[in-house]
Short mmCIF file of C-alpha atoms in Angstrom, two decimals:
data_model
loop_
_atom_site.label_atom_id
_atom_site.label_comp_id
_atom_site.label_asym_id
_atom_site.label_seq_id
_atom_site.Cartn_x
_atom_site.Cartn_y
_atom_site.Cartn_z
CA UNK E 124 106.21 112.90 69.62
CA UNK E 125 103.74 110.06 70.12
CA UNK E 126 105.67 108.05 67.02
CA UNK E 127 108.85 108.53 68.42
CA UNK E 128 107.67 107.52 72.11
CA UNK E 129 106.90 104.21 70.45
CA UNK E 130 110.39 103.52 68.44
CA UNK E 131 113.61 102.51 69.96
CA UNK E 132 115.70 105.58 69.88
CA UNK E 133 118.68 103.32 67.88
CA UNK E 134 117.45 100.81 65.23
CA UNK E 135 113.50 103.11 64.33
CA UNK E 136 111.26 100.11 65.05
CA UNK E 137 108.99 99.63 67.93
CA UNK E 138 110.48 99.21 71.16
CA UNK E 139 109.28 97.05 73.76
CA UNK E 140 106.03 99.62 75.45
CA UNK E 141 104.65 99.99 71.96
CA UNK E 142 105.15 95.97 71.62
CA UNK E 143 103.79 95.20 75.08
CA UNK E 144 100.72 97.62 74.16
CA UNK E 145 100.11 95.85 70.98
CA UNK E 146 100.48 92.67 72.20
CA UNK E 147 97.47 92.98 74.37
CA UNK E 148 95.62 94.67 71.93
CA UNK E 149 95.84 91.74 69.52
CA UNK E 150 95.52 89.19 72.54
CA UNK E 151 92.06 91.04 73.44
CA UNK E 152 90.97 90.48 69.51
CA UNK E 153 92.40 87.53 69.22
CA UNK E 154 89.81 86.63 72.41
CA UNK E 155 87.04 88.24 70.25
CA UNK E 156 87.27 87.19 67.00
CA UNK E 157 89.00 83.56 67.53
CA UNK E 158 91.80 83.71 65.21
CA UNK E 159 95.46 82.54 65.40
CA UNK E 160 97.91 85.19 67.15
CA UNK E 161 101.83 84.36 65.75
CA UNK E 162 104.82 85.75 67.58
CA UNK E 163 108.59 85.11 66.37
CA UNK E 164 111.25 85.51 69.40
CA UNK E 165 114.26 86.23 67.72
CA UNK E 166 118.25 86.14 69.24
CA UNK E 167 121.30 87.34 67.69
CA UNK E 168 123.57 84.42 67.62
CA UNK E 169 126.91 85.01 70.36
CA UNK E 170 126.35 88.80 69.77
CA UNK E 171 128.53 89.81 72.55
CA UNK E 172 131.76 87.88 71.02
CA UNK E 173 130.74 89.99 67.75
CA UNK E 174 130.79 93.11 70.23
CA UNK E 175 134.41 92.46 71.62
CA UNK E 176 135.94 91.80 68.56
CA UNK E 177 134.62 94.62 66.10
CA UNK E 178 133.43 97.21 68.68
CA UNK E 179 130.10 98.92 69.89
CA UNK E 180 130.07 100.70 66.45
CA UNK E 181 129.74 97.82 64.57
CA UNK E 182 127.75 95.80 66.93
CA UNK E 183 125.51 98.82 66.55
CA UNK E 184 125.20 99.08 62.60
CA UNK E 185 124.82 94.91 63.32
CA UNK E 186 121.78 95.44 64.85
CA UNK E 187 120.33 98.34 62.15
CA UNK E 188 121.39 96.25 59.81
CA UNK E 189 119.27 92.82 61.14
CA UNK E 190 116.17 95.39 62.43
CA UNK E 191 116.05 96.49 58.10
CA UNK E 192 115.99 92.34 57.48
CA UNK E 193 112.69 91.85 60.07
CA UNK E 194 111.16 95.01 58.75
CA UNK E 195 111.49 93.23 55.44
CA UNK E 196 110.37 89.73 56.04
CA UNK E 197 106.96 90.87 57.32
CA UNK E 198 104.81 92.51 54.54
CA UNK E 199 101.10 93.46 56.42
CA UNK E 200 100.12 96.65 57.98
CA UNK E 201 99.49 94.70 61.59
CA UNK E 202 102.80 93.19 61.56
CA UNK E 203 105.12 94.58 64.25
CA UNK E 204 108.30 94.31 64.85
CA UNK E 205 110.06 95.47 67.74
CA UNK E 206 113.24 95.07 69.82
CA UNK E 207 112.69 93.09 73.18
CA UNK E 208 115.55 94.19 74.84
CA UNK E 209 119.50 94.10 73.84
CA UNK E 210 119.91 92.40 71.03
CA UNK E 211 116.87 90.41 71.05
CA UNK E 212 113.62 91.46 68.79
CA UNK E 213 109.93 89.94 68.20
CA UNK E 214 107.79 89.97 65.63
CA UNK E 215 104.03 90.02 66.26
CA UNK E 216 101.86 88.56 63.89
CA UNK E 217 98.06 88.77 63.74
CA UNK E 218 95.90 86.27 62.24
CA UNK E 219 99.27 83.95 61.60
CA UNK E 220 99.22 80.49 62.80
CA UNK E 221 102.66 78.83 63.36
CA UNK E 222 103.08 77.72 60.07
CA UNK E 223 102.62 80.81 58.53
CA UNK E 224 105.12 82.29 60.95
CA UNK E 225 107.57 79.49 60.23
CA UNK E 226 107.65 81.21 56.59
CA UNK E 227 108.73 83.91 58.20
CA UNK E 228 111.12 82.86 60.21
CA UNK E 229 112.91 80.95 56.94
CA UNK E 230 112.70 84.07 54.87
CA UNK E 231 114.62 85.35 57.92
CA UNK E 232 117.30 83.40 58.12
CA UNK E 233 117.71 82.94 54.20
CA UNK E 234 118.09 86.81 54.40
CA UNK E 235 120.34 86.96 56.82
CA UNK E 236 122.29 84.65 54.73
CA UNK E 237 121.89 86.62 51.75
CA UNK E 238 123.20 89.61 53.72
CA UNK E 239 126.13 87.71 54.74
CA UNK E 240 127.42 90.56 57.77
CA UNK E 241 130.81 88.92 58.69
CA UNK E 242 131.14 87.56 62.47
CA UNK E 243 134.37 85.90 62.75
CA UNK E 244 133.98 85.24 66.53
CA UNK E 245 131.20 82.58 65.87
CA UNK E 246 131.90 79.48 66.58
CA UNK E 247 128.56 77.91 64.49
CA UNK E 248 129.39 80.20 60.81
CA UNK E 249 131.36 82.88 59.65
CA UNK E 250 128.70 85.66 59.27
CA UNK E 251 125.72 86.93 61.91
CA UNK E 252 122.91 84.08 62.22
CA UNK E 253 119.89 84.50 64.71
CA UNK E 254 117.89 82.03 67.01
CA UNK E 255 113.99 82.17 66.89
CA UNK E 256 111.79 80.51 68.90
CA UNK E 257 107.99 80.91 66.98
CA UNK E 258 104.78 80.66 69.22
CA UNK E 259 101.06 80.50 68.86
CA UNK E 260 97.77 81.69 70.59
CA UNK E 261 95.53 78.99 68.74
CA UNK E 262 91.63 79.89 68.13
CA UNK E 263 89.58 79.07 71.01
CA UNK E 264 92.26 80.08 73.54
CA UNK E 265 92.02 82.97 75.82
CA UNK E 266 94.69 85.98 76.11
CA UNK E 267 97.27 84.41 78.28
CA UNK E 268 100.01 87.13 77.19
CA UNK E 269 102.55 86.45 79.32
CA UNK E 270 102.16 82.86 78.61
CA UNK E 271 102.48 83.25 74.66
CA UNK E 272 105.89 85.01 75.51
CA UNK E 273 107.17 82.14 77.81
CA UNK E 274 106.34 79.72 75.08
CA UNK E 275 107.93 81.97 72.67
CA UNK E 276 111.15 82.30 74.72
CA UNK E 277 111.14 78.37 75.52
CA UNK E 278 111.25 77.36 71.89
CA UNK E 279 113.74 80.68 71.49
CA UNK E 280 115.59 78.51 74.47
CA UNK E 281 115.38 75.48 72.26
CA UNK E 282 116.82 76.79 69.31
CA UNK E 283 119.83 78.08 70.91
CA UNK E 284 120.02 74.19 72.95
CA UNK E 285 120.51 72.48 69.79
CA UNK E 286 122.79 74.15 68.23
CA UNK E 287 121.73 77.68 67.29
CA UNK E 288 120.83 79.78 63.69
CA UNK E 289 117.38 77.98 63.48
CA UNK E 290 114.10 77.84 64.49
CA UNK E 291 111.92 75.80 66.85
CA UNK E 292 108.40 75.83 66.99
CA UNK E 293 106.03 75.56 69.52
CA UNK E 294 101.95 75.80 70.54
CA UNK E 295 100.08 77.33 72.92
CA UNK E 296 96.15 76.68 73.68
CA UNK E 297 94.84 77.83 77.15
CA UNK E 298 91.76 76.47 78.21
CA UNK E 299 88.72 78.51 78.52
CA UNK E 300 87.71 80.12 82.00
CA UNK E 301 84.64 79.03 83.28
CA UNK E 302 82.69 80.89 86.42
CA UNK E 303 81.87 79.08 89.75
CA UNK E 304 84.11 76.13 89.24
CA UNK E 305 85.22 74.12 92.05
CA UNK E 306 88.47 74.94 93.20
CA UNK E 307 88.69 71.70 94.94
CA UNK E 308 88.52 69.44 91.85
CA UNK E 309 92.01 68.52 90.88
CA UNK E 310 92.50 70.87 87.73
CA UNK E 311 90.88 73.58 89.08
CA UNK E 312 92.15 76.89 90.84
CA UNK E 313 90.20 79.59 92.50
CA UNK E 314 87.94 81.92 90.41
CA UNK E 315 87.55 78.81 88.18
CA UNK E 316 90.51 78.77 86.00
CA UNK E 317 91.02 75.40 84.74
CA UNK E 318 94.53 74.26 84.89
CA UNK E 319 94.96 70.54 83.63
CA UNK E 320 97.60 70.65 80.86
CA UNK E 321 97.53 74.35 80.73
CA UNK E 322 101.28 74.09 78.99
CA UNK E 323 102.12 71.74 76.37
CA UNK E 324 105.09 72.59 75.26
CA UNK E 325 107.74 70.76 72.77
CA UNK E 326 110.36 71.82 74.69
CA UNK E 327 112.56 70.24 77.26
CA UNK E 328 111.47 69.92 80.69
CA UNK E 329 114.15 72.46 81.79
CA UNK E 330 113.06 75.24 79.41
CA UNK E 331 109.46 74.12 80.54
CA UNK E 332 110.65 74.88 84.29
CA UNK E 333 111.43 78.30 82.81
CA UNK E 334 107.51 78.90 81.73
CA UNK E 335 106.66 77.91 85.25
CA UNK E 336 109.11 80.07 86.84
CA UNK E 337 108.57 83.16 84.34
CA UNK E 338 105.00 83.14 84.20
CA UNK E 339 103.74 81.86 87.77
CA UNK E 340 106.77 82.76 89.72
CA UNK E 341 106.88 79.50 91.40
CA UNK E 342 110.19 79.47 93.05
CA UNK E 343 112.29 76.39 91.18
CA UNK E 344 113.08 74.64 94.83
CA UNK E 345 109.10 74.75 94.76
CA UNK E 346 108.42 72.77 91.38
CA UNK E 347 108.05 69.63 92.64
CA UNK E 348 105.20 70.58 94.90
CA UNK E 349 102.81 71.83 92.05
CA UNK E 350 103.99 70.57 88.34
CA UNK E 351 104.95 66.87 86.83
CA UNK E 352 106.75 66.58 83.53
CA UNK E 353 105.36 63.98 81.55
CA UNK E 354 107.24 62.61 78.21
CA UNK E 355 104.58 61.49 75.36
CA UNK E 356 105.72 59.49 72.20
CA UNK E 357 105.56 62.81 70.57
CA UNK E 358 108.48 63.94 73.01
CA UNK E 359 106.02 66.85 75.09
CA UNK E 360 106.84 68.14 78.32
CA UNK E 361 103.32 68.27 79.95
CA UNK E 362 103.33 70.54 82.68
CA UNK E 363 100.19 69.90 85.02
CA UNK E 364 99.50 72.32 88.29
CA UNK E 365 98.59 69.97 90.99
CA UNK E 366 97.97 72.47 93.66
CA UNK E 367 95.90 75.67 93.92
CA UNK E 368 98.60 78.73 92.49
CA UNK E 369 97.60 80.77 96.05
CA UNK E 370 99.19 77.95 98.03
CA UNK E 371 102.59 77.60 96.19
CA UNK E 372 102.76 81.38 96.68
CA UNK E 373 102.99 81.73 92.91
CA UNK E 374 100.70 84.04 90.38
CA UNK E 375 98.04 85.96 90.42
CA UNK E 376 94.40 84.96 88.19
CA UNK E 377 94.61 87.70 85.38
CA UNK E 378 91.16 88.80 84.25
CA UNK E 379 92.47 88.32 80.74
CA UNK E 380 93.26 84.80 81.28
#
């Protein structure tokens, strides 16, 4: 009972509680033991065009069929994968830094390729391709889970904003909390959080207002009063809170952070 309360009822891989309960597990050792936390955001390429011209059936067997390619690009015990919801999936992978998970993500595509399921409703090939978007908690960071998944799902964003079947990549390092800091300081937030370039994402500054939005719940008419987006020669959106997070109404200090 306890295995199958932790696999999605259609496709027998993890479904999104066990994959939420992992995730923090691996954020909390990831905290401990200061190694690189990978995690692969993955989108089935104009899925629902595939579902209205073959049929639920197939769209179905489409998605077994792409959940037995993930279960086969990833090769460790630790490595999960899991469907996020519809036809999206993520792959969690421990002690995987983003180049090692950019392995993955080509052996992922080249598989798909390989597997060639026809999808004559795309507009971008003539067989099922995915989008992933590949994220990574870097040593020395804390567990900022929900901000490893925005990251993920900006670069996931990306991929599908230029063009779709590929795979962007993108960083994450939070800064470390500190106690008795002064919230007054510019950079600073109360319970000593340090915020200064808290994202860095190499994204565009729209899929960076979606980290913002997602992860402090700022609403977007609100932006303007706490963020700036700042372009660098290496084309990074820099997103830089300006104002404590209790006065633009926004998110909650998690201990984890």
């Amino acid at each position: 009972l306890l295995t199958l309360s932790r696999q999605d009822g259609l496709l027998g891989i993890a479904n999104r509680r066990y994959f939420d309960e992992m995730l923090l597990v691996e954020c909390q050792r990831h905290a401990r033991d200061h190694a690189p936390l990978g995690v692969l955001m993955i989108d089935v390429d104009h899925f629902k065009p595939y579902n209205d011209h073959y049929g639920h059936v197939a769209g179905d067997e489409c998605l077994k069929a792409i959940a037995t390619v993930l279960r086969g690009a990833v090769h460790r015990p630790a490595d999960l994968v899991a469907r996020f919801g519809g036809e999206e999936f993520v792959l969690l992978l421990p002690d995987t830094a983003s180049a090692g998970a950019a392995i993955v993500a080509k052996r992922i595509h080249a598989q798909l390729a390989e597997l060639g399921v026809p999808h004559l409703s795309s507009p971008i090939g003539a067989h099922v391709t995915v989008s992933i978007g590949v994220a990574e908690l870097r040593p020395g960071s804390t567990s900022c889970l929900q901000l490893l998944l925005a990251a993920a799902d900006a670069a996931l964003y990306q991929a599908k904003q230029r063009g779709r079947n590929r795979t962007e990549i993108d960083g994450l390092k939070c800064p470390e909390a500190t106690t008795g800091a002064d919230s007054t300081k510019p950079g600073a937030i109360q319970g000593g959080f340090s915020i200064d370039s808290l994202i860095r994402l190499q994204t565009t500054a729209q899929a960076a207002r979606i980290v913002l939005q997602q992860v402090f719940e700022v609403d977007q008419q609100r932006v303007p009063e706490c963020v700036k987006f700042r372009h660098t020669g290496q084309s990074f959106d820099i997103v830089t809170l300006r104002t404590p997070l209790a006065q633009v109404g926004g998110q909650r200090v998690y201990p984890e952070m």
